[in-house]
Short mmCIF file of C-alpha atoms in Angstrom, two decimals:
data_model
loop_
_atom_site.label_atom_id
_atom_site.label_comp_id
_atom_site.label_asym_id
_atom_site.label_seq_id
_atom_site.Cartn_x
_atom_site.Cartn_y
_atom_site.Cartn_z
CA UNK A 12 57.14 65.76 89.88
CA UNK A 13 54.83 64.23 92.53
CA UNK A 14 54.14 66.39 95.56
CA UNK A 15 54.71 63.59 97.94
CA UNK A 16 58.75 64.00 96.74
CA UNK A 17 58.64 68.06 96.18
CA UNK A 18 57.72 68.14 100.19
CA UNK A 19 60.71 67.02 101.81
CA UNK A 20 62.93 68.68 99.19
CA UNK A 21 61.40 72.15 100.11
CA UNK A 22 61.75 71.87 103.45
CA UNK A 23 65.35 70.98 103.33
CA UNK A 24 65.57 73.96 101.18
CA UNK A 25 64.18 75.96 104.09
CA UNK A 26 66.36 74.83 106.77
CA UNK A 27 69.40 75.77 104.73
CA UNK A 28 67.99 78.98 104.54
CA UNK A 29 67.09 79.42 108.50
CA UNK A 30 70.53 77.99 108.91
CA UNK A 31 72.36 80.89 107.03
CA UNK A 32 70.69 83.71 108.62
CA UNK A 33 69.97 82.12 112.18
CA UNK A 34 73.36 84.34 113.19
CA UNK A 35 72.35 87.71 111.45
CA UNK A 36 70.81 89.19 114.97
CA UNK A 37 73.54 88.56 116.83
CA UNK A 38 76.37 89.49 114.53
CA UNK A 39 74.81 92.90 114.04
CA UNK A 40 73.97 93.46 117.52
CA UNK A 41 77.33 92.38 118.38
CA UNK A 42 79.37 94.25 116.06
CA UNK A 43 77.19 97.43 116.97
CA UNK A 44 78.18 97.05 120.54
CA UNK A 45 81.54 96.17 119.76
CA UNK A 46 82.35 99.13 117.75
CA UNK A 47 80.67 101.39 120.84
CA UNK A 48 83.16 99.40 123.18
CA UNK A 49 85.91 100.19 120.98
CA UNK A 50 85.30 103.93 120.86
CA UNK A 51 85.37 104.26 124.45
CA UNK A 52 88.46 102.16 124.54
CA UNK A 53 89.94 104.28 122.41
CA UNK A 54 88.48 107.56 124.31
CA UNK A 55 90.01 106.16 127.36
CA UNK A 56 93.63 106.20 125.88
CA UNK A 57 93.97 102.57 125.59
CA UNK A 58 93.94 102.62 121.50
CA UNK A 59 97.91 101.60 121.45
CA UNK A 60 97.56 98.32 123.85
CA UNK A 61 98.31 95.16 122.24
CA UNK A 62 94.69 94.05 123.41
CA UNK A 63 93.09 97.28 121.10
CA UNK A 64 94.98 96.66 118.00
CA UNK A 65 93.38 92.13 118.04
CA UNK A 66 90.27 93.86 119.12
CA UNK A 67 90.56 96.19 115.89
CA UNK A 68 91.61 93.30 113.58
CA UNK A 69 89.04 91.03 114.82
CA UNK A 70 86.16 93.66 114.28
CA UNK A 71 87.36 94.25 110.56
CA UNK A 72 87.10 90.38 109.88
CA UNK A 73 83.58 90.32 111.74
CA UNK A 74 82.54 92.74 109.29
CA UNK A 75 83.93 91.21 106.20
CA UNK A 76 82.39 87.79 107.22
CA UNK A 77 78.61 90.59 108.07
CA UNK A 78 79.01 91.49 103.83
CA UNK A 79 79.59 87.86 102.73
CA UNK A 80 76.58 86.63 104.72
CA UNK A 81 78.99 84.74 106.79
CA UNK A 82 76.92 85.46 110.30
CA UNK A 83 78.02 83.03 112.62
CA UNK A 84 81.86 83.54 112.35
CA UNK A 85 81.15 87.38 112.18
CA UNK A 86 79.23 86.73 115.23
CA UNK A 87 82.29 84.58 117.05
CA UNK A 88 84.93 87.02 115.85
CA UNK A 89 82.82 90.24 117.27
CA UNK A 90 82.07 88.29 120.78
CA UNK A 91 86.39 87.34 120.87
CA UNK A 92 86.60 91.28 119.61
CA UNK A 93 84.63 92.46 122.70
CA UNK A 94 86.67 89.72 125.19
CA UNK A 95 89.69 92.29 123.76
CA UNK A 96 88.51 95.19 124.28
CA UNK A 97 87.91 94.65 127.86
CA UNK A 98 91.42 93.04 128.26
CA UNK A 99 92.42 96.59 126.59
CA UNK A 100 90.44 98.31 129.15
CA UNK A 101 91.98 96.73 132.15
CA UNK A 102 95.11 97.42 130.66
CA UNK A 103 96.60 94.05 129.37
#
C-alpha cells in the first residue's frame, strides 16, 4: 500500500482512539469524589432519602460504563450522581 493512502487512514485510527479515552480523567476523578460525597451523605444520616438511593444507582452504572471503557457516560452518570447527593444532603 502506498504511504500517501496509509497516512490519513492512521490518523483516523488515532482520533478514534483519543476519542474513547478523552473521558477516562474525568470519570475517575468523578466517581472518586462521588463515592467520598456519598460516604458523608451517608455519615450524615441521609442514606434512606429518595435523593441517596438515584445517587447510589447512578454511581453503580458510572462504574459499569468505567469497566466497559464507556468514559463519557460514566462520566455524565457520576456528575448527575453528585447533583443527588447534594439534593440528599439538603434533604430532598
Amino acid at each position: 500500500m502506498k504511504a500517501w493512502i496509509c497516512l490519513p487512514l492512521i490518523a483516523l485510527a488515532l482520533t478514534g482512539c483519543a476519542g474513547k479515552t478523552a473521558y477516562r480523567d474525568s470519570c475517575g476523578t468523578q466517581l472518586d469524589a462521588a463515592w467520598h460525597e456519598l460516604d458523608l451523605a451517608k455519615a450524615e444520616g441521609f442514606a434512606g432519602t429518595v435523593s441517596y438511593s438515584k445517587a447510589l444507582s447512578l454511581l453503580t452504572g458510572a462504574k459499569t460504563q468505567q469497566q466497559f471503557e464507556a468514559f463519557e457516560g460514566c462520566t455524565n452518570k457520576a456528575e448527575k450522581a453528585r447533583f443527588y447527593i447534594r439534593e440528599s444532603r439538603a434533604g430532598r
